[in-house]
Amino acid sequence: MKVIIFGRLHFGTVIVVCSSKIDVCPIGMIHRQNPDEDVNDRNLISKIMIDKQYSNGLLGIEDWSHLYVIYWMDRILDEKKTLLCPGSDSGMPTVGIFATRAPVRPNPIGLTLVELVRREENVLVVKGLDALDGTPVLDIKPYPYWLKGRWIVITKYKTPAYLGKINK
Amino acid sequence: MKVIIFGRLHFGTVIVVCSSKIDVCPIGMIHRQNPDEDVNDRNLISKIMIDKQYSNGLLGIEDWSHLYVIYWMDRILDEKKTLLCPGSDSGMPTVGIFATRAPVRPNPIGLTLVELVRREENVLVVKGLDALDGTPVLDIKPYPYWLKGRWIVITKYKTPAYLGKINK
């Protein structure tokens, strides 16, 4: 793994130059009961098959009820899209890709918070994972944050008003 | 970008073979006011410098108060550690790396939920980012989830009892 990034300051504007890529190796993959099911149905159960070389890394994971799953959306085309229009209704504003969870993004990294149903050796059975069958998994982390003796869950937050017009 | 993963079923045990790596390109980097400050102090302000080619992707991000920052912990040694003992006290159990947020993991991907203070063109000023100065950023996503007309914030969760003994 080799990463070289140069940060240069020019007249108050920072130019970040990405001169090298980062190599990430999948730690496992997602297996759905039915490859054609609606991945947005948060009640569906799916499995995360962890590579045998990392199965020790799951020790004690049953003590957590919820996990973040970080995965690579490998069915996404390698587009350099930075803007999109959320939803299918007219009148929606154009927003930047980092202001959305849309899968077409510079790095198609997916992040979903799932419920851990149970562990079966190197397999995690989870509920609510909205990733396609066969998707490579990059990392798994427990939820929520633990810092200096307390749990951090954000319950006061601001969101865009236009989202209230979608899915109603 | 090329990913090939084979899933094979042998006598009920799934073997996942990672035969190819995934190339990820940083979209920016983290800049701290003081490179030596305590990154675990969630009150500190830091900056995320987004590469100019992706600055359009920040359009409308100010409508969100909180963001997930996904980054690459490039100062972490390339260890193949899968087990660790959380905290410095004796009597802590040995747990798997995926049951912790420890930085030494198969892919040193960091995930932090931060407060967006403001945007200055291609720079996001954020509060609570526990990443080192110069860390490459891979993705930024809004918080929380929006699905089928409702926000998803998990407030009922289970966590390991042993964590109650740390940082007290």
PDB file of N, CA and C in Angstrom, chain A residues 63-67 113-116 143-144 151-155, chain B residues 152-159:
ATOM      1  N   ASP A  63     -21.632  -9.199  20.924  1.00  0.00           N
ATOM      2  CA  ASP A  63     -21.950  -8.280  22.023  1.00  0.00           C
ATOM      3  C   ASP A  63     -22.545  -6.962  21.522  1.00  0.00           C
ATOM      4  N   TRP A  64     -22.501  -6.755  20.226  1.00  0.00           N
ATOM      5  CA  TRP A  64     -23.071  -5.542  19.623  1.00  0.00           C
ATOM      6  C   TRP A  64     -24.350  -5.912  18.882  1.00  0.00           C
ATOM      7  N   SER A  65     -25.353  -5.065  18.957  1.00  0.00           N
ATOM      8  CA  SER A  65     -26.594  -5.350  18.232  1.00  0.00           C
ATOM      9  C   SER A  65     -26.589  -4.734  16.833  1.00  0.00           C
ATOM     10  N   HIS A  66     -25.803  -3.667  16.632  1.00  0.00           N
ATOM     11  CA  HIS A  66     -25.804  -2.969  15.343  1.00  0.00           C
ATOM     12  C   HIS A  66     -24.371  -2.757  14.840  1.00  0.00           C
ATOM     13  N   LEU A  67     -24.196  -2.878  13.549  1.00  0.00           N
ATOM     14  CA  LEU A  67     -22.870  -2.756  12.935  1.00  0.00           C
ATOM     15  C   LEU A  67     -22.937  -1.853  11.704  1.00  0.00           C
ATOM     16  N   LEU A 113     -25.888   0.893   8.139  1.00  0.00           N
ATOM     17  CA  LEU A 113     -25.994   0.493   9.544  1.00  0.00           C
ATOM     18  C   LEU A 113     -27.015  -0.643   9.600  1.00  0.00           C
ATOM     19  N   VAL A 114     -26.574  -1.818  10.026  1.00  0.00           N
ATOM     20  CA  VAL A 114     -27.447  -3.006  10.017  1.00  0.00           C
ATOM     21  C   VAL A 114     -27.622  -3.546  11.436  1.00  0.00           C
ATOM     22  N   GLU A 115     -28.632  -4.387  11.583  1.00  0.00           N
ATOM     23  CA  GLU A 115     -28.840  -5.096  12.845  1.00  0.00           C
ATOM     24  C   GLU A 115     -28.177  -6.468  12.719  1.00  0.00           C
ATOM     25  N   LEU A 116     -27.377  -6.831  13.716  1.00  0.00           N
ATOM     26  CA  LEU A 116     -26.752  -8.158  13.720  1.00  0.00           C
ATOM     27  C   LEU A 116     -27.755  -9.155  14.295  1.00  0.00           C
ATOM     28  N   TYR A 143     -21.445  -0.189  16.213  1.00  0.00           N
ATOM     29  CA  TYR A 143     -22.236   1.024  16.417  1.00  0.00           C
ATOM     30  C   TYR A 143     -22.705   1.025  17.854  1.00  0.00           C
ATOM     31  N   PRO A 144     -22.796   2.156  18.554  1.00  0.00           N
ATOM     32  CA  PRO A 144     -22.377   3.490  18.093  1.00  0.00           C
ATOM     33  C   PRO A 144     -20.938   3.786  18.523  1.00  0.00           C
ATOM     34  N   TRP A 151     -21.446   6.898  25.116  1.00  0.00           N
ATOM     35  CA  TRP A 151     -21.868   6.535  23.764  1.00  0.00           C
ATOM     36  C   TRP A 151     -22.308   7.800  23.043  1.00  0.00           C
ATOM     37  N   ILE A 152     -21.986   7.879  21.767  1.00  0.00           N
ATOM     38  CA  ILE A 152     -22.365   9.059  20.981  1.00  0.00           C
ATOM     39  C   ILE A 152     -23.397   8.660  19.925  1.00  0.00           C
ATOM     40  N   VAL A 153     -24.617   9.124  20.095  1.00  0.00           N
ATOM     41  CA  VAL A 153     -25.673   8.960  19.084  1.00  0.00           C
ATOM     42  C   VAL A 153     -26.250  10.355  18.843  1.00  0.00           C
ATOM     43  N   ILE A 154     -26.213  10.810  17.608  1.00  0.00           N
ATOM     44  CA  ILE A 154     -26.705  12.150  17.277  1.00  0.00           C
ATOM     45  C   ILE A 154     -28.210  12.064  17.017  1.00  0.00           C
ATOM     46  N   THR A 155     -28.989  12.737  17.827  1.00  0.00           N
ATOM     47  CA  THR A 155     -30.450  12.731  17.621  1.00  0.00           C
ATOM     48  C   THR A 155     -30.977  14.114  17.224  1.00  0.00           C
TER      49      THR A 155
ATOM     50  N   ILE B 152     -33.713   7.455   9.718  1.00  0.00           N
ATOM     51  CA  ILE B 152     -33.383   6.297  10.551  1.00  0.00           C
ATOM     52  C   ILE B 152     -32.230   6.644  11.480  1.00  0.00           C
ATOM     53  N   VAL B 153     -32.524   6.720  12.777  1.00  0.00           N
ATOM     54  CA  VAL B 153     -31.496   6.899  13.803  1.00  0.00           C
ATOM     55  C   VAL B 153     -31.729   5.797  14.838  1.00  0.00           C
ATOM     56  N   ILE B 154     -30.737   4.975  15.066  1.00  0.00           N
ATOM     57  CA  ILE B 154     -30.872   3.860  16.014  1.00  0.00           C
ATOM     58  C   ILE B 154     -30.552   4.365  17.421  1.00  0.00           C
ATOM     59  N   THR B 155     -31.532   4.311  18.296  1.00  0.00           N
ATOM     60  CA  THR B 155     -31.292   4.750  19.682  1.00  0.00           C
ATOM     61  C   THR B 155     -31.392   3.592  20.668  1.00  0.00           C
ATOM     62  N   LYS B 156     -31.883   2.455  20.204  1.00  0.00           N
ATOM     63  CA  LYS B 156     -31.913   1.258  21.053  1.00  0.00           C
ATOM     64  C   LYS B 156     -30.879   0.273  20.513  1.00  0.00           C
ATOM     65  N   TYR B 157     -29.855   0.004  21.316  1.00  0.00           N
ATOM     66  CA  TYR B 157     -28.765  -0.845  20.827  1.00  0.00           C
ATOM     67  C   TYR B 157     -28.134  -1.578  22.007  1.00  0.00           C
ATOM     68  N   LYS B 158     -27.433  -2.650  21.688  1.00  0.00           N
ATOM     69  CA  LYS B 158     -26.714  -3.435  22.695  1.00  0.00           C
ATOM     70  C   LYS B 158     -25.221  -3.224  22.494  1.00  0.00           C
ATOM     71  N   THR B 159     -24.487  -3.096  23.600  1.00  0.00           N
ATOM     72  CA  THR B 159     -23.037  -2.893  23.527  1.00  0.00           C
ATOM     73  C   THR B 159     -22.357  -3.821  24.542  1.00  0.00           C
TER      74      THR B 159
END
